[in-house]
XYZ file of C-alpha atoms in Angstrom:
506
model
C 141.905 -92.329 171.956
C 138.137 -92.294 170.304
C 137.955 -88.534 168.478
C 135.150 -86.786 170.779
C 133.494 -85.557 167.498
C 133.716 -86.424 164.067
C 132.787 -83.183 162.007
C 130.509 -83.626 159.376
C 131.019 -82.726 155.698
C 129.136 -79.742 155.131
C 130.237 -78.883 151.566
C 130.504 -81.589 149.216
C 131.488 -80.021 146.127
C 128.215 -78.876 144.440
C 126.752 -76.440 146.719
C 128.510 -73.726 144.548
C 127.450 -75.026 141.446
C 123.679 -75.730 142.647
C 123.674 -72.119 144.078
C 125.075 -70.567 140.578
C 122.125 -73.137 138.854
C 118.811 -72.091 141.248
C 120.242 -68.211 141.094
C 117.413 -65.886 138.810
C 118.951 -65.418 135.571
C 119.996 -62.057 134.684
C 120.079 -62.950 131.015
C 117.309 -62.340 128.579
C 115.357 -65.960 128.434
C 114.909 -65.145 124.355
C 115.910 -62.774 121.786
C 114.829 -59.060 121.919
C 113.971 -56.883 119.230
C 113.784 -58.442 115.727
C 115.749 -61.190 116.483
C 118.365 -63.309 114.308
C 116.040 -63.234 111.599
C 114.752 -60.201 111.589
C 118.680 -58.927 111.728
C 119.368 -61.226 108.700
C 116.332 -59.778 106.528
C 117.170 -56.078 106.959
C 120.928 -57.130 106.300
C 120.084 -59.305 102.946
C 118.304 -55.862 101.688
C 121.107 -53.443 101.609
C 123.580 -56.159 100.764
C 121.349 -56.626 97.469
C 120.713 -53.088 96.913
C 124.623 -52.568 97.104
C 125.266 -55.180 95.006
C 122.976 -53.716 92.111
C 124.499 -50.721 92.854
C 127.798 -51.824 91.830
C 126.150 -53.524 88.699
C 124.661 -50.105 87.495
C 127.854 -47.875 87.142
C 128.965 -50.498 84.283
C 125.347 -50.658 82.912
C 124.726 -46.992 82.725
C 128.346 -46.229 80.638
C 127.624 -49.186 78.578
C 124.142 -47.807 78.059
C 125.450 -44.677 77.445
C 128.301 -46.157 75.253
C 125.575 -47.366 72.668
C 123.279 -45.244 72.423
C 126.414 -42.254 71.105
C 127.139 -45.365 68.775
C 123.597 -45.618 67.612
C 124.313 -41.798 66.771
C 126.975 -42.620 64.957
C 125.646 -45.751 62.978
C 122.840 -43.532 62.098
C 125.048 -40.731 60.772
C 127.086 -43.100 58.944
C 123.930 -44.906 57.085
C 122.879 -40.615 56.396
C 126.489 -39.588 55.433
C 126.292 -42.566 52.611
C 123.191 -41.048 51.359
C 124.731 -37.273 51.432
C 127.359 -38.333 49.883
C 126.330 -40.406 47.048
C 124.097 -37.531 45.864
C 125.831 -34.623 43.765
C 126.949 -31.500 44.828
C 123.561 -29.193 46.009
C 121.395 -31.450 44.500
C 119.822 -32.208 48.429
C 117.174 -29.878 49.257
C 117.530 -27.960 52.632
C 114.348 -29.780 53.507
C 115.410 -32.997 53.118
C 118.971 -32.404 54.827
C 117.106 -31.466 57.968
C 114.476 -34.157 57.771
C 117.557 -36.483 57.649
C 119.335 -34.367 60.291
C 115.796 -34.656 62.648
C 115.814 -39.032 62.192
C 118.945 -39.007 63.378
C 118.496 -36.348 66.338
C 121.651 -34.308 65.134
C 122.156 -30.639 64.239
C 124.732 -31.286 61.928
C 127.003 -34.373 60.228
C 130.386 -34.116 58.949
C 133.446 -36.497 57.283
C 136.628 -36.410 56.915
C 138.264 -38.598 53.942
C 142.064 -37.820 53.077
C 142.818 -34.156 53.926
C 139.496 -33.146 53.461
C 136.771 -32.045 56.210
C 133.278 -32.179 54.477
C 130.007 -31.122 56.095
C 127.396 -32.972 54.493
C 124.612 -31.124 56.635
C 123.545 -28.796 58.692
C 120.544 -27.293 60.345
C 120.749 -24.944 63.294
C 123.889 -24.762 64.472
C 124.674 -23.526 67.655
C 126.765 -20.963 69.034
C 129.802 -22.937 70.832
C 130.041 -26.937 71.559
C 130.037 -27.767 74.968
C 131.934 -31.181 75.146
C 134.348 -33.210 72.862
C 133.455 -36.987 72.826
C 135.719 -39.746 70.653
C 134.077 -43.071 70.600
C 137.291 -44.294 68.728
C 139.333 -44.881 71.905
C 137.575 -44.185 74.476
C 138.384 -46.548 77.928
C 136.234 -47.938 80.405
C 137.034 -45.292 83.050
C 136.126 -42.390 80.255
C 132.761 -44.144 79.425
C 132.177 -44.079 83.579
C 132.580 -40.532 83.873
C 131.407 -39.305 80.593
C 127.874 -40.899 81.597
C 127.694 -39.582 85.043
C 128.979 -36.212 84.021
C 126.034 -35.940 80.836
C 122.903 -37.238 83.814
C 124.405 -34.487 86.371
C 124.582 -31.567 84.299
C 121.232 -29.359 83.039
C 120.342 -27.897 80.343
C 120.505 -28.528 76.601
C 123.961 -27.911 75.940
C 125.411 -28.843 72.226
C 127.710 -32.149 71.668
C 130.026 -32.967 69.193
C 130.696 -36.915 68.668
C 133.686 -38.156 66.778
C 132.921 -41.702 65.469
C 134.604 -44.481 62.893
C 133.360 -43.867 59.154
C 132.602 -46.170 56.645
C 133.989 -46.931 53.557
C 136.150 -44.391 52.385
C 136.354 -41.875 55.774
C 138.669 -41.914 57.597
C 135.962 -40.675 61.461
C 132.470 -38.996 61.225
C 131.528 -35.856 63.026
C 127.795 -35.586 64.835
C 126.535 -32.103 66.590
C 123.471 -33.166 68.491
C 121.994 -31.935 71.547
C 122.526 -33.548 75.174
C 118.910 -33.214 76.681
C 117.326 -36.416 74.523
C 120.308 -38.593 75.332
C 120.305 -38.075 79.135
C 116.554 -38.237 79.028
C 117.044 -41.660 78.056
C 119.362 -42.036 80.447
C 116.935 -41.119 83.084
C 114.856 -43.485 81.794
C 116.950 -46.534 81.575
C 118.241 -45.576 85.167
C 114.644 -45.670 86.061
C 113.865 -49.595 85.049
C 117.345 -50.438 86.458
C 116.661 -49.328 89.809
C 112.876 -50.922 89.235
C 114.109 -54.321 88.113
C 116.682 -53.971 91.301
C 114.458 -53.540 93.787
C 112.405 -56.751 92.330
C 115.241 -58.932 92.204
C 116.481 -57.127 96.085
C 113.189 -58.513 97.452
C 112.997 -62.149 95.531
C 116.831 -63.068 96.567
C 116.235 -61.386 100.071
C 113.136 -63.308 100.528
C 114.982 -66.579 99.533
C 118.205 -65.943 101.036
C 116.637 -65.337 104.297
C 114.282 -68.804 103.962
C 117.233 -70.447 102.957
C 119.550 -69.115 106.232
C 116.541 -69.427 108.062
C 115.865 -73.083 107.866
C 119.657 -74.031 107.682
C 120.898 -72.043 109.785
C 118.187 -69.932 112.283
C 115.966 -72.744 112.809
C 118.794 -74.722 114.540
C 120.233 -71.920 116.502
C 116.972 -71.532 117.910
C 116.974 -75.227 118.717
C 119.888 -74.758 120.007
C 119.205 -71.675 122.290
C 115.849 -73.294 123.425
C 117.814 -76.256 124.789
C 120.501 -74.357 126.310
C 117.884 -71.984 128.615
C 115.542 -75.022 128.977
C 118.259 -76.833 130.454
C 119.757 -73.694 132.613
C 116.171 -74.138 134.223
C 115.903 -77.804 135.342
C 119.818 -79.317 134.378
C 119.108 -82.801 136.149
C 116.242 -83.544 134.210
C 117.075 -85.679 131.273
C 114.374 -84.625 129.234
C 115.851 -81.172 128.496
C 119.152 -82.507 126.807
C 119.070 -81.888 123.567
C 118.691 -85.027 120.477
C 121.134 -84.385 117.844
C 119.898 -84.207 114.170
C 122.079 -85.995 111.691
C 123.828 -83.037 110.522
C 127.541 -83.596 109.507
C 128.342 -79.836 109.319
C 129.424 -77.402 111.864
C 125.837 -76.871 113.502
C 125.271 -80.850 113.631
C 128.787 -80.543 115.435
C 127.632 -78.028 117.948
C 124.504 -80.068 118.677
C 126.520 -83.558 119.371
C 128.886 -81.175 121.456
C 126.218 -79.584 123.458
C 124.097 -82.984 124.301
C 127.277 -84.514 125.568
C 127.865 -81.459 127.592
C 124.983 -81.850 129.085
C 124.994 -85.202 129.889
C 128.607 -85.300 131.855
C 127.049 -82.364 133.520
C 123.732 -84.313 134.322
C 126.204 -86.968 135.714
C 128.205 -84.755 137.616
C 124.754 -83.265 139.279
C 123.357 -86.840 140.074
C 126.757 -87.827 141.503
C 126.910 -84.622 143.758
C 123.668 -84.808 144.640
C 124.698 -88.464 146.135
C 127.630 -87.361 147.628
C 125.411 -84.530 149.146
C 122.945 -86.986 150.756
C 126.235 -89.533 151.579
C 127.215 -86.516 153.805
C 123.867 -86.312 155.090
C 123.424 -89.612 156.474
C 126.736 -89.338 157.406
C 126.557 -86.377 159.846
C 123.402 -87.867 161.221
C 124.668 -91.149 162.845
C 127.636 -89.181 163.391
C 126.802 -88.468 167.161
C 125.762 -92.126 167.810
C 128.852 -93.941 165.712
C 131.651 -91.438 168.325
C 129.426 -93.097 171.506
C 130.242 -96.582 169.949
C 133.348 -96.174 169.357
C 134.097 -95.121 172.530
C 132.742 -97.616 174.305
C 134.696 -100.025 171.920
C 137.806 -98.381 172.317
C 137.183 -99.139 176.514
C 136.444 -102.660 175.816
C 139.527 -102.868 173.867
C 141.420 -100.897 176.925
C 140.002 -103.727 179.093
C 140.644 -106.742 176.903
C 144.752 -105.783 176.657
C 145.101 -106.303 180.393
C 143.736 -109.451 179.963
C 146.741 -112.092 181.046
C 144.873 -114.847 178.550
C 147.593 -115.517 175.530
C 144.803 -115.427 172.903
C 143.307 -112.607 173.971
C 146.946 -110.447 173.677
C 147.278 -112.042 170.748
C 143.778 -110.595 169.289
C 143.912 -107.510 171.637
C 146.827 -105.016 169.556
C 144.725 -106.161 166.207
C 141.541 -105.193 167.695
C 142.717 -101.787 168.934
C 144.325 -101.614 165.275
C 140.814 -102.341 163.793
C 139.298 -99.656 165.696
C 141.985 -97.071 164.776
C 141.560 -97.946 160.925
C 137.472 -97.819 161.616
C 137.805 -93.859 162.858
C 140.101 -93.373 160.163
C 137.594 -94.806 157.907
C 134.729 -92.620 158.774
C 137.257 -89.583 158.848
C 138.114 -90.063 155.293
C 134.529 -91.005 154.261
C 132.881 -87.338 156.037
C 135.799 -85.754 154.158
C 135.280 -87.474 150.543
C 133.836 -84.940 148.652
C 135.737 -81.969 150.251
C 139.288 -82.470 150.128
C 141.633 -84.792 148.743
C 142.992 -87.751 150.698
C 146.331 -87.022 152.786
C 149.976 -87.433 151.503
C 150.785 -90.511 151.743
C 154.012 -91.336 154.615
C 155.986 -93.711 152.035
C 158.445 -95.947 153.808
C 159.983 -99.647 152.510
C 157.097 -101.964 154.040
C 156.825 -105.928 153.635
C 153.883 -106.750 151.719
C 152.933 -110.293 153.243
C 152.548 -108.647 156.537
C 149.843 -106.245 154.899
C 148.207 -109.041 152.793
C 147.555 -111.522 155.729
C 146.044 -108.709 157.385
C 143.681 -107.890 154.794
C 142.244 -111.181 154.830
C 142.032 -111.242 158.406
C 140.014 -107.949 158.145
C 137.808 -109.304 155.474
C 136.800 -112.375 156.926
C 138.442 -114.731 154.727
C 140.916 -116.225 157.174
C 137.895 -117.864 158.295
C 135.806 -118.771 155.332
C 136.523 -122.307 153.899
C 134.065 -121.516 150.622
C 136.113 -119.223 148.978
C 140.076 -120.451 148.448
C 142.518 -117.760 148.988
C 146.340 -117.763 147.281
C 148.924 -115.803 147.914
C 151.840 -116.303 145.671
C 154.031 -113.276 146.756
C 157.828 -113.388 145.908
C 159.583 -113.769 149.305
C 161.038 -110.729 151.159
C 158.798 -108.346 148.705
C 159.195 -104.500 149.636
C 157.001 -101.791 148.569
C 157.945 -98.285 148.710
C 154.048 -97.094 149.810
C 152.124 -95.773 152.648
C 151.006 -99.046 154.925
C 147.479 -97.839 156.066
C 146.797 -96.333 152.436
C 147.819 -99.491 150.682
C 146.066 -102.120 152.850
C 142.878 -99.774 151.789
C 143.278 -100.384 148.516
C 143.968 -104.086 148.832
C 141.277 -104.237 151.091
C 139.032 -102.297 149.116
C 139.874 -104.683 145.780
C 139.849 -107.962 148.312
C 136.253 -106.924 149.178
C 134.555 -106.439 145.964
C 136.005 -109.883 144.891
C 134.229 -111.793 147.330
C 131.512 -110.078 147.195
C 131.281 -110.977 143.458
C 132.245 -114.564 144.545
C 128.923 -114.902 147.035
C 126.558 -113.094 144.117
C 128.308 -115.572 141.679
C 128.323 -118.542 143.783
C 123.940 -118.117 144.777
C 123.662 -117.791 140.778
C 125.836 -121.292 140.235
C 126.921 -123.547 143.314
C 129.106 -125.571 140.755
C 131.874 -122.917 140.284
C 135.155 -122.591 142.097
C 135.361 -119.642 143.906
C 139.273 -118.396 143.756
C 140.903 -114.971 145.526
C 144.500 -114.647 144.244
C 146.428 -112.224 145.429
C 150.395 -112.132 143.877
C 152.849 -109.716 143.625
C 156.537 -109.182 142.290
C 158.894 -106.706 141.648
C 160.292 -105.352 137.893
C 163.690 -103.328 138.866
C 162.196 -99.961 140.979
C 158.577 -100.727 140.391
C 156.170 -103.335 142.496
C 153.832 -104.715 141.164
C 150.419 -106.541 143.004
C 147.794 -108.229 140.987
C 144.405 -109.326 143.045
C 141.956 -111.545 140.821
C 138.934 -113.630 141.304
C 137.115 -116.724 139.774
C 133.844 -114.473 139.574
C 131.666 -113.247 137.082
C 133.982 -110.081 136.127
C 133.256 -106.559 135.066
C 130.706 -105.894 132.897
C 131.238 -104.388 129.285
C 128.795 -101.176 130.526
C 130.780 -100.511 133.606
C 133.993 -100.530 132.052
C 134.355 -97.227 130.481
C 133.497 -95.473 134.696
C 135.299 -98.285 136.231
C 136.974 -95.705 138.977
C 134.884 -93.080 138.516
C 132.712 -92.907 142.268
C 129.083 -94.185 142.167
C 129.334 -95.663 138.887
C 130.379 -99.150 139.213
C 128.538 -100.379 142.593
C 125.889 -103.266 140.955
C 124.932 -104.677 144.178
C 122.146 -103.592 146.634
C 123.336 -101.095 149.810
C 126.655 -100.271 147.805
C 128.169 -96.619 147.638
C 130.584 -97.109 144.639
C 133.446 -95.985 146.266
C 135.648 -98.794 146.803
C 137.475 -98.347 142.818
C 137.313 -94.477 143.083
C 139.056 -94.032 146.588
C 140.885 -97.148 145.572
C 142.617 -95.350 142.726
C 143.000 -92.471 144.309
C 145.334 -93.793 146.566
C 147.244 -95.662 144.182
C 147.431 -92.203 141.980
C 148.934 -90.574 144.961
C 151.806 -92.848 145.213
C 152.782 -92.325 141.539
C 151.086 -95.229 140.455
C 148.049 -96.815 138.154
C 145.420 -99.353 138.598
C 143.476 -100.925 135.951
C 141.566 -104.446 135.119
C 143.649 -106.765 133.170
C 141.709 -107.741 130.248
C 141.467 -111.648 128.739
C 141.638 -112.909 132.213
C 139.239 -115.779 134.238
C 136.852 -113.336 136.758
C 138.094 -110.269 137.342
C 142.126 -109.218 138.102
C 143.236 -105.497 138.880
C 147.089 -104.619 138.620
C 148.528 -102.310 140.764
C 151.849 -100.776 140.252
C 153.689 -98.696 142.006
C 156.670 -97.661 141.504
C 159.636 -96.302 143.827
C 160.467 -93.068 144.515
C 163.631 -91.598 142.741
C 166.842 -91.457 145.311
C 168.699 -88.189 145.397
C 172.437 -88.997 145.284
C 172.862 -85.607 147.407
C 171.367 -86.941 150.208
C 172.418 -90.470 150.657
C 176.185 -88.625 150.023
C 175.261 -86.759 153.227
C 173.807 -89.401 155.136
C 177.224 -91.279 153.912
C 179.704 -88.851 155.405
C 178.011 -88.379 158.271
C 178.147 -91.884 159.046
């Protein structure tokens, strides 16, 4: 019986996908506030800053280091003078104009046993702090200098320093305020000369980053919400630059993201409007078939012997013709049925499909079949003789489009088949023009390999399909005369526990 309706495809796979495309965007179209480079200016700053930072601790002990040696050089160069004159011979006003060059209160050495003050000049009450330059560390020059800039005051130092020639250290009393005044000072031009060099390497770090590195993210971002807006146009995919690091990656990435997704859109889009044209000569194709399926009804009773003969293949024709436009309003929703796998003879199926393409007929293009005798597949009959059928087809279609271009040719459909232990294997080939080198790579992908005018594309994709369902592969033989497509499918494993059952029930 005719189906009284064939129910059109509705959803055909993108409506989702278009929906979640033409929704508003929720997501900010470009960056707010200051942006990536903004962010990266006011992050090179502080980074700088922190960075001098960690440069000044050293500098101010080493600064602080010298200038208690410069004490001490200075003492020693006085103490050689002191020394060298006799006993009182040094007027008080010359020991304290020596005393005031060197910005001490007092100098003293010790050679052998002996602690000598060579001079003095207002000495004060009490000494505050201890410092020995002969072994001090790092970590004592750190906290010596912070300790002299955070205290107040003008307290009274005593600095213990090598001697020269025949002392054995040097003793200075000087007061702290001059020394951490200079401090202050040379704190001063560090921070100064800091905040220079902070804004010179900020300001080219961040043109550096920013034309490696910002300037392509924003290429980057531009073409990804340019092509969230329109993402079948072709004009929004992004051009990769010739970059060979990670960004040039991400660009080469993203435009071939695009483009399989501009495919996939394109090929929805005809599936969409398949499904459309579909559903609209859907009413008229049930009325036809209908009144075919009567005619057939009418021709079986007919006692002529040709017409029984025709009659079964007829109503077989129309059966496979509703299946047909079943399976074609049903393409893009859901996947094609199980197949019902039984041992079937091939030849049977073969002579068919030429029958059904109209070759049994046609004296310009040659058919062979060279089929081993008694050759079994282990396949689904109606889903097999669509993929021969399907294969069959294209082939002499390339045989008429080859034959208008040169009438000299000889125009060949070959159709063999054999069997290797538990696998089958068919092999349909023609003396045509073959597949093109562009088509190759989308051979059974759907719309992508239909060259001629009126074609949907299909036949490969469903084509494979089928075959994949039955545990099998299809593919074009390369090196070959035309084109030739090898099927093979292969048999489906036996379980020993049931054919024991089967055994003892028998």
């Amino acid at each position: 019986m005719v189906p009284t309706d064939l129910q059109p495809t509705q959803d055909l796979g993108n409506q989702d996908l278009r929906e979640r495309l033409d929704q508003p965007a929720t997501r900010s179209r470009g960056p707010r506030g200051l942006g990536l480079s903004g962010k990266l200016l006011l992050l090179t700053v502080p980074l700088v800053m922190i960075a001098a930072s960690l440069l000044y601790v050293p500098a101010i002990a080493n600064f602080w280091v010298n200038r208690l040696n410069d004490r001490v050089a200075a003492a020693n160069t006085a103490a050689l003078v002191l020394d060298a004159a006799p006993l009182g011979m040094v007027p008080d006003s010359l020991s304290r104009q020596i005393l005031k060059s060197i910005n001490a209160r007092a100098v003293a050495i010790k050679m052998g046993q002996q602690r000598r003050l060579l001079a003095s000049a207002d000495l004060p009450a009490a000494i505050e702090h201890d410092i020995d330059l002969r072994d001090m560390t790092a970590w004592e020059a750190i906290t010596g200098s912070f300790r002299m800039m955070l205290e107040t005051g003008n307290q009274a130092i005593r600095i213990v320093g090598p001697g020269v020639g025949n002392a054995q250290f040097i003793e200075i009393v000087t007061d702290e305020q001059p020394l951490r005044q200079s401090m202050y000072r040379f704190s001063r031009n560090v921070v100064v000369v800091a905040l220079i060099i902070a804004v010179l390497t900020a300001g080219l770090v961040y043109l550096a980053l920013h034309y490696l590195f910002v300037r392509p993210m924003r290429r980057l971002t531009a073409s990804l919400v340019g092509f969230h807006e329109n993402p079948e146009s072709s004009a929004r995919i992004i051009v990769p630059s010739q970059r060979s690091d990670e960004i040039g990656v991400a660009e080469r990435e993203l435009s071939d993201m695009q483009r399989d997704l501009m495919s996939m859109l394109h090929q929805k889009s005809r599936l969409a409007a398949l499904g459309l044209a579909v559903s609209k000569i859907n009413h008229d194709l049930r009325n036809l078939l209908a009144s075919a399926q009567l005619l057939s009804d009418q021709l079986a009773s007919v006692p002529d012997p040709r017409v029984q003969r025709f009659a079964p293949k007829l109503v077989r024709s129309l059966e496979r013709a509703i299946a047909f436009c079943q399976s074609t309003l049903s393409y893009g929703r859901a996947q094609e049925a199980a197949p019902d796998r039984r041992m079937i003879m091939i030849e049977p199926v073969v002579l068919e499909v030429r029958e059904t393409a109209g070759l049994a007929s046609d004296a310009t293009i040659a058919w062979v079949a060279a089929i081993e005798r008694g050759l079994a597949i282990d396949a689904d009959p109606d889903q097999l003789f669509r993929v021969l059928l399907n294969l069959v087809r294209n082939a002499a279609q390339a045989l008429e489009s080859h034959a208008s271009a040169d009438d000299g040719g000889v125009q060949q459909i070959r159709i063999t088949g054999k069997r290797e232990g538990a696998v089958a294997i068919l092999e349909v080939s023609d003396t045509g023009p073959g597949v093109p080198e562009r088509t190759r790579e989308h051979l059974f992908e759907a719309f992508q390999t239909s060259g001629r005018p009126g074609g949907s594309g299909l036949g490969l994709a469903i084509a494979a399909e089928l075959v994949r369902a039955h545990g099998g592969d299809i593919h074009l033989v390369e090196g070959t005369i035309g084109a030739t497509f090898r099927i093979v499918i292969p048999d489906r494993p036996v379980e020993l526990l049931s054919i024991r059952n089967e055994r003892a029930r028998a």
